[in-house]
Short mmCIF file of C-alpha atoms in Angstrom, two decimals:
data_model
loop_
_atom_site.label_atom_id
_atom_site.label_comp_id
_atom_site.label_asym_id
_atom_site.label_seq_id
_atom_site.Cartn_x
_atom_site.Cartn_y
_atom_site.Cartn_z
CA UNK A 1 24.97 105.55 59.47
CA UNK A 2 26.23 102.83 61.46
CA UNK A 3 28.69 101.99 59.21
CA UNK A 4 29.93 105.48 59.67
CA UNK A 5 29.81 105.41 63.04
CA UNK A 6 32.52 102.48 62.91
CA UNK A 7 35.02 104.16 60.53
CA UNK A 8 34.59 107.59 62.40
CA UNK A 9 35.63 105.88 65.86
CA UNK A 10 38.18 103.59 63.99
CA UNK A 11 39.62 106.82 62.49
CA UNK A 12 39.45 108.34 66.19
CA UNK A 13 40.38 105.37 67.75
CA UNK A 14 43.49 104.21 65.29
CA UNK A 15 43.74 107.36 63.04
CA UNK A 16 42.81 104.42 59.92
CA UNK A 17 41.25 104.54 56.95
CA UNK A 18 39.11 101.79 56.10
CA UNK A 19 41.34 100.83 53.23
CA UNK A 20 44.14 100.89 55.66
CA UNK A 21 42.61 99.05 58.28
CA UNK A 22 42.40 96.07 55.27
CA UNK A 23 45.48 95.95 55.08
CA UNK A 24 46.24 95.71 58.30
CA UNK A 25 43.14 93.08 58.91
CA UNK A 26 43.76 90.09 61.05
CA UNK A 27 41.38 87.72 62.01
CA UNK A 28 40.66 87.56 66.31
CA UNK A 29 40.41 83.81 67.53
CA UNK A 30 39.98 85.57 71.24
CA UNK A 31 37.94 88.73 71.29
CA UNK A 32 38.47 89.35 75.60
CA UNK A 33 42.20 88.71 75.03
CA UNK A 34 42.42 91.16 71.95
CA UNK A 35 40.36 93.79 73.54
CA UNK A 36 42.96 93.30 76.77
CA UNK A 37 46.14 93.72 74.92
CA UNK A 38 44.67 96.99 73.32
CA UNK A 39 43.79 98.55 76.66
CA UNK A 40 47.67 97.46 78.04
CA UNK A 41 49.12 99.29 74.30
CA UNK A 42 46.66 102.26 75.36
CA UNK A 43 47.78 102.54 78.24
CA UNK A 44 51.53 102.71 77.23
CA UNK A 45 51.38 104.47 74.69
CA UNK A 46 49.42 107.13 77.42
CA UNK A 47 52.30 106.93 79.73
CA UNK A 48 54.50 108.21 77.08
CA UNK A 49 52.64 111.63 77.47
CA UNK A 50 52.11 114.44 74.40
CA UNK A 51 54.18 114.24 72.33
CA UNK A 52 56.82 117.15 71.17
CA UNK A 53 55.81 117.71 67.78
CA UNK A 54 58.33 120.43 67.36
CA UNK A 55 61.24 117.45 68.59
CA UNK A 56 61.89 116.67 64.91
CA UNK A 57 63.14 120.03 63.85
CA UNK A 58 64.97 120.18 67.55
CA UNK A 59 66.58 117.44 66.85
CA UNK A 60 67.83 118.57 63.21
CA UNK A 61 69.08 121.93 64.72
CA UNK A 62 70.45 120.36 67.75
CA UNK A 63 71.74 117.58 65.52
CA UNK A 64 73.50 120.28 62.96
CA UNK A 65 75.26 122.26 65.72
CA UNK A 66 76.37 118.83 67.46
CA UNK A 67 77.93 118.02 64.27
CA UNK A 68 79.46 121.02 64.09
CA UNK A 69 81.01 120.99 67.31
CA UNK A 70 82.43 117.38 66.94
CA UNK A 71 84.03 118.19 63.88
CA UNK A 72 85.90 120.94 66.03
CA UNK A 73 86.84 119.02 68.63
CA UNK A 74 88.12 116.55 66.21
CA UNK A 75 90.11 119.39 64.48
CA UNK A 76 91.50 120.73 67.95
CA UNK A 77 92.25 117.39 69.26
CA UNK A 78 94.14 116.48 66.08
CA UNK A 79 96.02 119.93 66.19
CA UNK A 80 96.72 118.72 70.08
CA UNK A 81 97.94 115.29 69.14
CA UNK A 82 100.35 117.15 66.48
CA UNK A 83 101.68 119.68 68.78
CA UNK A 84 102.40 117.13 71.53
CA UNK A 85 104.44 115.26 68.93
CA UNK A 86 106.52 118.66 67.83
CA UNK A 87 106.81 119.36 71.56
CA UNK A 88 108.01 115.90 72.60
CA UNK A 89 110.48 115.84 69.28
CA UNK A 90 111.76 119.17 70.69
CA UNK A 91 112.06 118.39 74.01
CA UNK A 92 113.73 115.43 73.03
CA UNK A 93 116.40 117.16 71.15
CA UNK A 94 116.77 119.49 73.98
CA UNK A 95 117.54 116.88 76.35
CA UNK A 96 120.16 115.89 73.75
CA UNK A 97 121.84 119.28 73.00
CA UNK A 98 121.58 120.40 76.81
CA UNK A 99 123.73 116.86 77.71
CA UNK A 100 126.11 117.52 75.31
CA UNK A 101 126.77 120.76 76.03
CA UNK A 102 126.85 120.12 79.53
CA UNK A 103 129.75 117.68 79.30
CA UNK A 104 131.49 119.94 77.41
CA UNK A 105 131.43 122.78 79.97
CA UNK A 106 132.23 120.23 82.89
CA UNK A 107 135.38 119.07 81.35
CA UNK A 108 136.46 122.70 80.32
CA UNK A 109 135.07 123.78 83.88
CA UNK A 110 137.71 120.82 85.52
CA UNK A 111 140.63 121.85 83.47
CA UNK A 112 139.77 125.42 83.33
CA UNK A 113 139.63 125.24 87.28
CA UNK A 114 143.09 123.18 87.40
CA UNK A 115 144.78 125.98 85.63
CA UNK A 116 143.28 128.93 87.36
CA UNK A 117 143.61 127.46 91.10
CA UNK A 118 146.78 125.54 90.16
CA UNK A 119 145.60 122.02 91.59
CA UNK A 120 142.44 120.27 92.84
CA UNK A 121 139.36 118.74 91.85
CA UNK A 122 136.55 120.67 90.20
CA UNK A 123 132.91 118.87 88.51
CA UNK A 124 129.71 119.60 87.80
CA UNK A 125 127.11 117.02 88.80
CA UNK A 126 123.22 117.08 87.45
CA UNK A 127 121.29 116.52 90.63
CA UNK A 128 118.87 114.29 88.37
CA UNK A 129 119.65 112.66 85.23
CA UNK A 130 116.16 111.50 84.12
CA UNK A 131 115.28 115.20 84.35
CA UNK A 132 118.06 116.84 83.06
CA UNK A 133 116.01 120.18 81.80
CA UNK A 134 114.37 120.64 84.94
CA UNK A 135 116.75 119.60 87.78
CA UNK A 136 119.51 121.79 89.58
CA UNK A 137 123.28 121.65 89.16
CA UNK A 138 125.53 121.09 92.00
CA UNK A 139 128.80 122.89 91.81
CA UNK A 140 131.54 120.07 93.65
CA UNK A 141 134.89 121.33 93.88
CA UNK A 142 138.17 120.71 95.69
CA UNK A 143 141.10 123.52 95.98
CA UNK A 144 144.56 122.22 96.27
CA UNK A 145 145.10 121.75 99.86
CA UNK A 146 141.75 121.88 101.10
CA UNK A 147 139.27 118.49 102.09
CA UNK A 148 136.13 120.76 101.15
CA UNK A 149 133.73 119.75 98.38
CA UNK A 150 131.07 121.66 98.42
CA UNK A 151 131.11 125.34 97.31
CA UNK A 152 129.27 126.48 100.01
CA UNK A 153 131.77 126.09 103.07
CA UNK A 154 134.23 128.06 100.41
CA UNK A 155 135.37 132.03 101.33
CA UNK A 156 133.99 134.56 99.30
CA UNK A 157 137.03 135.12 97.05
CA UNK A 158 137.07 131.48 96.18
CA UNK A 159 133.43 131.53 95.12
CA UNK A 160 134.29 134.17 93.10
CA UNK A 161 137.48 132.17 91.64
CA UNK A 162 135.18 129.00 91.21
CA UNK A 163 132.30 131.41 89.29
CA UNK A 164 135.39 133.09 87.13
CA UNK A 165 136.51 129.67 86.69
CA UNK A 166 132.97 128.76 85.36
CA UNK A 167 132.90 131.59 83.09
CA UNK A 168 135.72 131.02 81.42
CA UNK A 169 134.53 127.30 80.55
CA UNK A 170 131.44 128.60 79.13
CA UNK A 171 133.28 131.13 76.84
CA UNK A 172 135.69 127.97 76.18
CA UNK A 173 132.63 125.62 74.95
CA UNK A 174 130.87 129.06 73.18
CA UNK A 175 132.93 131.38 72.20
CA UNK A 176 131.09 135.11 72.18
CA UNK A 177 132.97 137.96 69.84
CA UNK A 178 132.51 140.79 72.83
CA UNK A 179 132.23 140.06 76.71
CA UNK A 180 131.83 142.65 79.48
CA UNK A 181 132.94 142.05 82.76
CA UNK A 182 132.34 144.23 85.75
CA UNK A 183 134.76 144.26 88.70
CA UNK A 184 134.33 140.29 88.99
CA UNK A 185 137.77 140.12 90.71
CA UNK A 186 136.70 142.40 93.10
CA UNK A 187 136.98 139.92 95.94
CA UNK A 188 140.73 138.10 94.89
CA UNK A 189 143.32 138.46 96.52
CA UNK A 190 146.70 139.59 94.16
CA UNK A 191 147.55 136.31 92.97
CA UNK A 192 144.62 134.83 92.01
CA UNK A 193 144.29 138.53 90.47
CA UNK A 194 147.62 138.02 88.51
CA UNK A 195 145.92 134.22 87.63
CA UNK A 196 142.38 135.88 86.20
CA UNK A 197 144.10 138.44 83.92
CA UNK A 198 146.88 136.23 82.56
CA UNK A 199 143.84 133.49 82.08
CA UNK A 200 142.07 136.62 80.47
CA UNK A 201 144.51 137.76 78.41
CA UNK A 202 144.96 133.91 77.06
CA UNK A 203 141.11 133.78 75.70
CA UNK A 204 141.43 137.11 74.50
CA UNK A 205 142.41 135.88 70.81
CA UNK A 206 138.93 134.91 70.36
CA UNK A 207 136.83 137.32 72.59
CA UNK A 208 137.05 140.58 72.87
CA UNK A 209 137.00 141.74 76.97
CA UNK A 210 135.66 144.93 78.41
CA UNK A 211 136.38 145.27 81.85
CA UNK A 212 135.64 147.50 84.59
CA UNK A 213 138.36 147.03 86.89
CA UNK A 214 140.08 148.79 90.12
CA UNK A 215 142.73 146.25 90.40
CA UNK A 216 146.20 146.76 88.96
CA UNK A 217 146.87 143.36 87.89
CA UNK A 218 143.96 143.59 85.98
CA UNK A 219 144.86 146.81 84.30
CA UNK A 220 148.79 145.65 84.23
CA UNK A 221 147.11 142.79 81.20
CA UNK A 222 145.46 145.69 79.32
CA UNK A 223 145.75 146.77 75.62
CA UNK A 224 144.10 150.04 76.31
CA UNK A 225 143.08 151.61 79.45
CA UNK A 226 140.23 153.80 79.60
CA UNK A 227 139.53 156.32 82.99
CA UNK A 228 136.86 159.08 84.07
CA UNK A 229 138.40 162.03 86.21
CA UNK A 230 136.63 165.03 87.78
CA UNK A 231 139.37 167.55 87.40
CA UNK A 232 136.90 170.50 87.73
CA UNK A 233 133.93 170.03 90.08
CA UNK A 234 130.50 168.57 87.89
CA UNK A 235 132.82 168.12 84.57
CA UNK A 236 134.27 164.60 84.06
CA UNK A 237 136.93 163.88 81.66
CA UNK A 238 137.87 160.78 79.86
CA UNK A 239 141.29 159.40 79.93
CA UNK A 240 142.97 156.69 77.00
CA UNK A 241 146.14 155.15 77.40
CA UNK A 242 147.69 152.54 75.07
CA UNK A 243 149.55 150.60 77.15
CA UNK A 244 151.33 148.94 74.18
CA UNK A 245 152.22 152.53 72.72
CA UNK A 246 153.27 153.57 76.12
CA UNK A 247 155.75 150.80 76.04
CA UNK A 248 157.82 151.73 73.12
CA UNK A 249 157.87 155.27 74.51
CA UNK A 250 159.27 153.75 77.81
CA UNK A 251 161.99 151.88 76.18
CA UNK A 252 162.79 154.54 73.75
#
């Protein structure tokens, strides 16, 4: 019975079996000392409180759906790192493209302006050159006779002969098969009229021009003219001439 007792409370005590405890059998030089270290490991092992027996399949499902989410994260932050790289690659290009383009306009902007304002300084100037795709574009020109530079102190008609003049270097650099323009002489005077139209009619081998025009040196550079009358009140009527057929009926 007594020897019961002792594996009972060693069982309680240890949760061992007296084959176990064997095994684990050391031999005690100081019994006070031994029985002190046991109380301090009691009373640790009592701080740690009751334990979660449930925390080993918590851990496994936590565990699973942590894996799971890395392995996303790795997969989105690998599709990040690649897009970064096309984006960079692209912007890159851009920059390239967008420079060379750019000096290609500004030099067909300068001469294009020379021609149309016969004289002067024209350029375009990028207001930041680390930043080309981002920063503005300052518009620096000089008419023949004038000390201005800057487009601003300019009258309205020579705005609008600067932004023809801009135009026209554009169409120069990228040539587009139809073009419509709307009354953008509207504020020349005659000559600089005469100067659009004949510039026009010069660039017209490559681009075909529709434009809506009141001004008669406009129409005087014309292949065919085209004109809406109200003859009867709330019934308009469309007009053609071919100035090039109307010729040869002139001089016949």
């Amino acid at each position: 019975m007594e020897e019961k007792q002792i594996l009972d409370k060693l069982w309680e005590n240890y949760e061992l079996s007296h084959s176990a405890a064997n095994a684990l059998r050391q031999p005690v030089e100081n019994l006070p000392k031994a029985n002190k270290e046991i109380a301090e490991l009691r009373r640790q092992i009592g701080a740690l409180g009751t334990p979660n027996l449930g925390a080993i399949e918590e851990f496994e499902r936590v565990n699973t759906r942590y894996q799971f989410l890395a392995e996303q994260r790795d997969d989105v932050e690998k599709a990040k790192t690649e897009l970064v790289g096309i984006i960079n690659d692209i912007t890159g290009e851009m920059k390239e493209v967008f420079t060379e383009r750019f000096r290609e306009i500004e030099n067909c902007f300068r001469q294009t302006f020379l021609e149309l304002f016969g004289g002067g300084k024209a350029a375009l100037v990028l207001e930041d050159e680390n930043n080309v795709l981002e920063c503005g574009i300052e518009i620096k020109v000089q008419p023949p006779g004038k000390a201005v530079s800057n487009i601003s102190l300019l009258s309205g008609g020579e705005k609008a002969f600067v932004a023809i003049a801009l135009y026209f270097a554009i169409l120069k650099v990228r040539p587009t098969p139809f073009c419509v323009m709307d009354e953008i002489e509207a504020a020349l005077d005659e000559a600089n009229v005469s100067r659009y139209a004949d510039y026009m009619r010069r660039m017209a081998d490559k681009t075909q021009f529709l434009v809506i025009t009141h001004r008669r040196g406009t129409m005087e550079e014309a292949d065919m003219l085209y004109g809406v009358t109200m003859q009867e009140r709330g019934v308009s009527t469309v007009l053609e001439l071919d100035l090039e057929q109307a010729q040869k009926t002139i001089e016949e």
